[in-house]
mmCIF file of C-alpha atoms in Angstrom:
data_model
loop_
_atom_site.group_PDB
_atom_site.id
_atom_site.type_symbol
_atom_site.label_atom_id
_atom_site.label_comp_id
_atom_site.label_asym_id
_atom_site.label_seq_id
_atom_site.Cartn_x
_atom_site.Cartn_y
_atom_site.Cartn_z
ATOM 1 C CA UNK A 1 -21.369 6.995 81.323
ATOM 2 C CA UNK A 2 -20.637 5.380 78.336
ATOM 3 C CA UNK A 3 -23.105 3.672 75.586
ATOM 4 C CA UNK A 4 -23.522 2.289 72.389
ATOM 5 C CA UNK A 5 -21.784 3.531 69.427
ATOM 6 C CA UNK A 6 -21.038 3.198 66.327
ATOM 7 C CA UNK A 7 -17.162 3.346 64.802
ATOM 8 C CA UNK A 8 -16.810 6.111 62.138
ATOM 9 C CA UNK A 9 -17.445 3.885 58.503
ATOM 10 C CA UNK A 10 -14.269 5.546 57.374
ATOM 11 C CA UNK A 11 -11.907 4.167 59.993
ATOM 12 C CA UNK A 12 -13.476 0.857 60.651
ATOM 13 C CA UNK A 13 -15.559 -2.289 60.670
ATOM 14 C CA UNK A 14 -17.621 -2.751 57.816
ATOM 15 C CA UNK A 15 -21.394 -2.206 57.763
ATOM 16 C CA UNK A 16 -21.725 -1.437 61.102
ATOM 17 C CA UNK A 17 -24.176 1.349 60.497
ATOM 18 C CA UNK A 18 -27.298 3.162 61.118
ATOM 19 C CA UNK A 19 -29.647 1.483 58.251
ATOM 20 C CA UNK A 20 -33.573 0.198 57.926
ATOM 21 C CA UNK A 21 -32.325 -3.444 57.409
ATOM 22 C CA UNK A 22 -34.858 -6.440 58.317
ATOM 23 C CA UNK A 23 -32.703 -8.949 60.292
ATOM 24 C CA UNK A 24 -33.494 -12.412 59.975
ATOM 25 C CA UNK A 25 -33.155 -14.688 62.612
ATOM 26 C CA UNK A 26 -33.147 -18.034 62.751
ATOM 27 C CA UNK A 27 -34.193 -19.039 66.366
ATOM 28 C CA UNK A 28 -38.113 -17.482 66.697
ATOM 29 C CA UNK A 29 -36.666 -13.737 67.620
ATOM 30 C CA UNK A 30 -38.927 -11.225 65.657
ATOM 31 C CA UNK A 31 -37.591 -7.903 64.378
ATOM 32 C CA UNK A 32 -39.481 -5.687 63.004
ATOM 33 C CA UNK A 33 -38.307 -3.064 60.176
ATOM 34 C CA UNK A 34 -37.195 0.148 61.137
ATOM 35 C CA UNK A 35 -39.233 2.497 58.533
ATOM 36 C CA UNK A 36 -38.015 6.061 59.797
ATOM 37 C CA UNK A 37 -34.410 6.897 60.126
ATOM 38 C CA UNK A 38 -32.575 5.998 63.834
ATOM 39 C CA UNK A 39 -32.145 9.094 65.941
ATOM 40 C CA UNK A 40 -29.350 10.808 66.160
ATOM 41 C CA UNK A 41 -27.016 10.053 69.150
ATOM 42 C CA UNK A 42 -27.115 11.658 72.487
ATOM 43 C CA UNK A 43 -23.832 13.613 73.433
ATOM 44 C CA UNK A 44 -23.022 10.621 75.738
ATOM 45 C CA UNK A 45 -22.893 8.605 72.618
ATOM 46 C CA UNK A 46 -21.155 10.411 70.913
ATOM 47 C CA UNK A 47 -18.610 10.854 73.034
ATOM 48 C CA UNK A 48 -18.448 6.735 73.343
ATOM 49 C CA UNK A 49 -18.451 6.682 69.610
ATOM 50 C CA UNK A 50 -15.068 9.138 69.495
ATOM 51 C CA UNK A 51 -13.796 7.138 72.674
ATOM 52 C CA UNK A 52 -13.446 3.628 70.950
ATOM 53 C CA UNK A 53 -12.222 5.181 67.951
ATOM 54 C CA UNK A 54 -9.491 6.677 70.067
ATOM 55 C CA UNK A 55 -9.120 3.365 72.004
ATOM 56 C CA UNK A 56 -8.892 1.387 68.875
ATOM 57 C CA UNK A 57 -7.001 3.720 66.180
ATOM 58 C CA UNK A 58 -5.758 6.527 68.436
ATOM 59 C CA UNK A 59 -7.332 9.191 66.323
ATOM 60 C CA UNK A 60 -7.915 12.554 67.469
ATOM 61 C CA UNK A 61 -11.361 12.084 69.847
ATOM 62 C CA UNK A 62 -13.760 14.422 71.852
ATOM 63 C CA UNK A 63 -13.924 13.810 75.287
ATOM 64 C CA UNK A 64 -17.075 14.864 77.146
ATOM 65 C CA UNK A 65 -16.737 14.132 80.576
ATOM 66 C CA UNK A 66 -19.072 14.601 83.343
ATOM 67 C CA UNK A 67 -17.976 18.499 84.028
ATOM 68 C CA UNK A 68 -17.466 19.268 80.386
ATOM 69 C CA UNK A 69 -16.098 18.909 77.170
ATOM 70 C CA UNK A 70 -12.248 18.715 76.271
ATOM 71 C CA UNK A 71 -10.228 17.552 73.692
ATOM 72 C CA UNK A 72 -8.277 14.184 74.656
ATOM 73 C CA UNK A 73 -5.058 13.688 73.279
ATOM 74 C CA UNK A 74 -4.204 12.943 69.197
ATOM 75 C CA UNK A 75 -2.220 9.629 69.167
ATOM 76 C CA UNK A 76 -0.734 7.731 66.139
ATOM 77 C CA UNK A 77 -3.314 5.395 65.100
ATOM 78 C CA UNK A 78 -2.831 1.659 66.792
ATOM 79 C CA UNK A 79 -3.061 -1.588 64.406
ATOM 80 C CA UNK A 80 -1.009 -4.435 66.361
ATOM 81 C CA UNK A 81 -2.275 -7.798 64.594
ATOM 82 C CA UNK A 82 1.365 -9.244 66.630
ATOM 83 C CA UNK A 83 -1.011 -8.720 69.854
ATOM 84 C CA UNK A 84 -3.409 -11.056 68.275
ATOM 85 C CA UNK A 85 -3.106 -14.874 69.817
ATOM 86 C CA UNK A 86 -2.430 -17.409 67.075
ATOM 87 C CA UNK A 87 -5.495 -19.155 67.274
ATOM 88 C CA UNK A 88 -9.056 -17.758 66.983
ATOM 89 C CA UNK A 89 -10.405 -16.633 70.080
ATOM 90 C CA UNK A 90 -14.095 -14.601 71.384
ATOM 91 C CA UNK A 91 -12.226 -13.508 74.108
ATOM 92 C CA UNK A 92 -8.576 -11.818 73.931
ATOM 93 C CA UNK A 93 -7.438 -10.651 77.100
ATOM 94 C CA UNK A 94 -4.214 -8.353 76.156
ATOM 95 C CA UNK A 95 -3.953 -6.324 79.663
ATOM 96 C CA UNK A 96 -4.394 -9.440 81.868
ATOM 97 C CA UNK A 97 -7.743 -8.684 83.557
ATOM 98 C CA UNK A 98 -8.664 -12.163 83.314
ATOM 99 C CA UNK A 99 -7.633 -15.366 84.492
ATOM 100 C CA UNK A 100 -7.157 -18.410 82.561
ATOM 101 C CA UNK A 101 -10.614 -19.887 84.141
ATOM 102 C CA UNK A 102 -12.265 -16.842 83.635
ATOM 103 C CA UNK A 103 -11.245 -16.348 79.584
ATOM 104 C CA UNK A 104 -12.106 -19.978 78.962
ATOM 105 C CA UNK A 105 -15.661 -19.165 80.890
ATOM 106 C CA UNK A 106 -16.580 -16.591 79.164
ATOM 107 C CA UNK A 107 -15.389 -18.039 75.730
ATOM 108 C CA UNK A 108 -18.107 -21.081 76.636
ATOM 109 C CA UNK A 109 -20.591 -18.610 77.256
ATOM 110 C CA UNK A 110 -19.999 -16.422 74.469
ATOM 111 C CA UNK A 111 -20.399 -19.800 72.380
ATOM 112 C CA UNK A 112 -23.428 -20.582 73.918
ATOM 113 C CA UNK A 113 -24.956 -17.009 73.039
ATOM 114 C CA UNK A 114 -23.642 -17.243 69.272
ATOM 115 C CA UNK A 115 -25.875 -21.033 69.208
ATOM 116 C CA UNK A 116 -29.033 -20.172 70.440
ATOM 117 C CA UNK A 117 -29.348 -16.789 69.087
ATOM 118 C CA UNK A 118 -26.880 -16.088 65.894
ATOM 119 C CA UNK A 119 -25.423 -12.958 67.414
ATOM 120 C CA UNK A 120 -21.944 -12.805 68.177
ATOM 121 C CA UNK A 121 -19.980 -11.546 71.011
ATOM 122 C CA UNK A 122 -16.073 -10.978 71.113
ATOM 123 C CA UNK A 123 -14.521 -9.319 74.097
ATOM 124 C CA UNK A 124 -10.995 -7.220 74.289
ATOM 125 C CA UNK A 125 -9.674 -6.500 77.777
ATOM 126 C CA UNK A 126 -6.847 -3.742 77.252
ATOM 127 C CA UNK A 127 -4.804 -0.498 78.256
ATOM 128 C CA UNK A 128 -4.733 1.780 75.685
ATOM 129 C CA UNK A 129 -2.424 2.421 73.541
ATOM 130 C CA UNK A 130 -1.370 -1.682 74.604
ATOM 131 C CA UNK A 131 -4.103 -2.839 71.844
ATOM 132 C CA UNK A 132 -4.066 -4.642 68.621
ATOM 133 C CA UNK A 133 -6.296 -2.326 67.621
ATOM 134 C CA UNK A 134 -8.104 -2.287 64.059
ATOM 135 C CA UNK A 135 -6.230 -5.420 63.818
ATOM 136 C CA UNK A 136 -9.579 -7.003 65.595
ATOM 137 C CA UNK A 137 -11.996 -6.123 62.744
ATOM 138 C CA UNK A 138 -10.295 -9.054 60.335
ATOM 139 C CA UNK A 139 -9.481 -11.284 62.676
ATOM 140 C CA UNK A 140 -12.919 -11.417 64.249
ATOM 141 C CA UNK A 141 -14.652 -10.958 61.429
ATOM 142 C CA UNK A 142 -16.865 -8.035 62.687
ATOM 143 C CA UNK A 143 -19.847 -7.928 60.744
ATOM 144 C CA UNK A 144 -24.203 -6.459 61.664
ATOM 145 C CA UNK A 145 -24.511 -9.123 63.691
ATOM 146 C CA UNK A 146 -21.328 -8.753 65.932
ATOM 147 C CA UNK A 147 -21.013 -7.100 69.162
ATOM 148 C CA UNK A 148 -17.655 -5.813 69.866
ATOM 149 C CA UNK A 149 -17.068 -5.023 73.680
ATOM 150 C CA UNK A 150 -13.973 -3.363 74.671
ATOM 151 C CA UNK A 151 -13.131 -3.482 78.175
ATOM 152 C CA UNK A 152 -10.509 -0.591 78.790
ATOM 153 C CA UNK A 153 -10.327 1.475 81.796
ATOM 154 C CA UNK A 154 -8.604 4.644 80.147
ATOM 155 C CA UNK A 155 -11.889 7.041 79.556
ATOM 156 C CA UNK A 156 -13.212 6.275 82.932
ATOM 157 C CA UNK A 157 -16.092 3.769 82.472
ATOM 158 C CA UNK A 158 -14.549 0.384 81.178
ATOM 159 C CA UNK A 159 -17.558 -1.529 79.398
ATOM 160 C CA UNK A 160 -17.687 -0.180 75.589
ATOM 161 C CA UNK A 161 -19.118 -1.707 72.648
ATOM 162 C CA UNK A 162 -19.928 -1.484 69.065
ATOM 163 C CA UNK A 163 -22.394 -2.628 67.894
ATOM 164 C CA UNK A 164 -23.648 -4.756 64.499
ATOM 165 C CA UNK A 165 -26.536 -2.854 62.766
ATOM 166 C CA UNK A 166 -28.890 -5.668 62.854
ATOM 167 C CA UNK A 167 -27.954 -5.968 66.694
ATOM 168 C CA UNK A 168 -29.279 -2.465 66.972
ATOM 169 C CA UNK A 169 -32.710 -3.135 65.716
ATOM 170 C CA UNK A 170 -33.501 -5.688 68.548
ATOM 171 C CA UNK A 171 -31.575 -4.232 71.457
ATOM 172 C CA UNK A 172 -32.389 -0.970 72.809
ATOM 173 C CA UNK A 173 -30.113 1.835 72.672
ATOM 174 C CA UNK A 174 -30.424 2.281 76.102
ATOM 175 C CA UNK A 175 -29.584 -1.133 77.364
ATOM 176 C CA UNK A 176 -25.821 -0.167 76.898
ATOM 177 C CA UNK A 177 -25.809 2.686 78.735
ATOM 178 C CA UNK A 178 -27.510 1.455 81.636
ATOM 179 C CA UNK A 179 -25.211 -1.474 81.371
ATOM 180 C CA UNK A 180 -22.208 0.298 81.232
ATOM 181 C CA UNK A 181 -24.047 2.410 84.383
ATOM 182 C CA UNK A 182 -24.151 0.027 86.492
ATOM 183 C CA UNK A 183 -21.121 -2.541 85.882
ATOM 184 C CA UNK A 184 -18.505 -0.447 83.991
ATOM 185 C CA UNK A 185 -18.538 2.892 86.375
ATOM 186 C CA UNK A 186 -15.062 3.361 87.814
ATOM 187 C CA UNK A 187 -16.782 3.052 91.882
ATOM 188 C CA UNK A 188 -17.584 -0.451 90.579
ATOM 189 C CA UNK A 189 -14.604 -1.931 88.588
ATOM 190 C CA UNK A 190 -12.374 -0.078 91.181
ATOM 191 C CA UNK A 191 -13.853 -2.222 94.481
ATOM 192 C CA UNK A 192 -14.652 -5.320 92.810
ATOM 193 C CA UNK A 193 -12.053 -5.520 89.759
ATOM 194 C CA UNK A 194 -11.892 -4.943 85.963
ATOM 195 C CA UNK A 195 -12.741 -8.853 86.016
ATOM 196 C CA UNK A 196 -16.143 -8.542 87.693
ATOM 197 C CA UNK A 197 -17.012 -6.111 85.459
ATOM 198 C CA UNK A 198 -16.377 -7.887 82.581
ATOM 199 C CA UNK A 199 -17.489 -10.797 83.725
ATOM 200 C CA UNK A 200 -21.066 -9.514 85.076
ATOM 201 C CA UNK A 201 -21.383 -7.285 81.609
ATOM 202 C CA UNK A 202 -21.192 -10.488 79.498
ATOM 203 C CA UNK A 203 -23.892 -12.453 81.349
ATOM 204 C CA UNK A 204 -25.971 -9.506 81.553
ATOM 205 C CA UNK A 205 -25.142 -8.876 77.416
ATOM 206 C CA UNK A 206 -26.256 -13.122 77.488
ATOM 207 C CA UNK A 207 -29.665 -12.829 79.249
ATOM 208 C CA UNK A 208 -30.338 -9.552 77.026
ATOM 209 C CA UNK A 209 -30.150 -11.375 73.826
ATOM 210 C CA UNK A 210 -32.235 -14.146 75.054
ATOM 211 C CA UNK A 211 -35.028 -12.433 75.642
ATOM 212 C CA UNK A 212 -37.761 -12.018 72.594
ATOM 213 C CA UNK A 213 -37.734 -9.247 71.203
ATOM 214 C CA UNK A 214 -40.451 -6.520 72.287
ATOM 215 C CA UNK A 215 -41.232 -3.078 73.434
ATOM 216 C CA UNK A 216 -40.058 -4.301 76.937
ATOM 217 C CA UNK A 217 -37.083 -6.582 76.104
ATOM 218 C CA UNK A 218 -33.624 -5.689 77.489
ATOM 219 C CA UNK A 219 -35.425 -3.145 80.342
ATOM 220 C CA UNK A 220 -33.585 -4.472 83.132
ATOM 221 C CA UNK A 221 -29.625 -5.136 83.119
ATOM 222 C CA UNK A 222 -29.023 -8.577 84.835
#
């Protein structure tokens, strides 16, 4: 299953890293700072961790799958900004998983999440290597407080995200990973759509990050 990762600082967004930084929030959610360095990724994340930067840049990336380990494919690296819409959108929907009603509802919710908490969510729906690719990072503006979710079928599990530094220090690690568990495994996104997927991973992503932050917050997916 897939979880949270963390693009390679050489290939991609800025300051999304592993660092002890005290987040500030301005709407009564407490963070603590981290003191001791983050532990290292599981082998499930680091396999997620190679599998967006495949998705995104087509780089070279290690597959681990359930039955092993293999080498996926090298592609030439993907940056498509012409895939971009015109306008500034949280929600760009390149592979047509979404319908109109859905894009614009999630766009509302994703504003409602950025409002009341100061974190924000963008979503890309695509087929790899159909992508804009890095092209995202500028034109969302990707920065610690940014969750990127990337909802592409082609390693199996659709739900993957990366995610903002200062996200990381009040969302558990393994909130993605049960989240991508139980709404982004191919059984599910196969019977009830890539949409419902997407869809249900947002709103559980929205009642995570409205929760105060604590040593139980995030435990359940929603």
């Amino acid at each position: 299953m897939a979880s949270v990762f963390h693009l390679p600082s050489s290939l991609t967004f800025p300051k999304i890293c592993h660092s002890p930084v005290k987040a500030s929030h301005s709407h009564s959610r407490i963070s603590v700072k981290n003191e001791n360095p983050l532990p290292k990724l599981s082998k499930i994340s680091e396999f997620s961790s190679k599998a967006l930067n495949f998705l995104l840049s087509g780089s070279l990336a290690l597959a681990l799958s359930l039955t092993g380990v293999g080498i996926a494919e090298g592609k030439v690296g993907v940056n498509k900004p012409e895939l971009l819409p015109k306008e500034f959108t949280s929600v760009i929907d390149v592979a047509g998983f979404l319908s109109d009603g859905q894009e614009k509802r999630l766009a509302q919710e994703i504003t409602d999440i950025e409002k009341d908490t100061g974190f924000k969510l963008r979503v890309l729906a695509q087929n790899y290597p159909d992508t804009p690719g890095l092209a995202i990072k500028d034109f969302w503006q990707v920065d610690d407080r940014t969750i990127v979710f990337v909802a592409d079928p082609t390693f199996g599990n659709i739900l993957n995200f990366n995610v903002g530094a200062t996200v990381d220090l009040d969302i558990p690690r393994s909130f993605w990973s049960r989240l991508a568990g139980t709404y982004g495994n191919m059984f599910y996104w196969k019977e009830k759509g890539e949409d419902a997927s997407i869809e249900a991973a947002v709103m559980a992503i929205s009642s995570c990050l409205r929760e105060p932050v604590g040593p139980n917050n995030c435990s359940e997916v929603k």
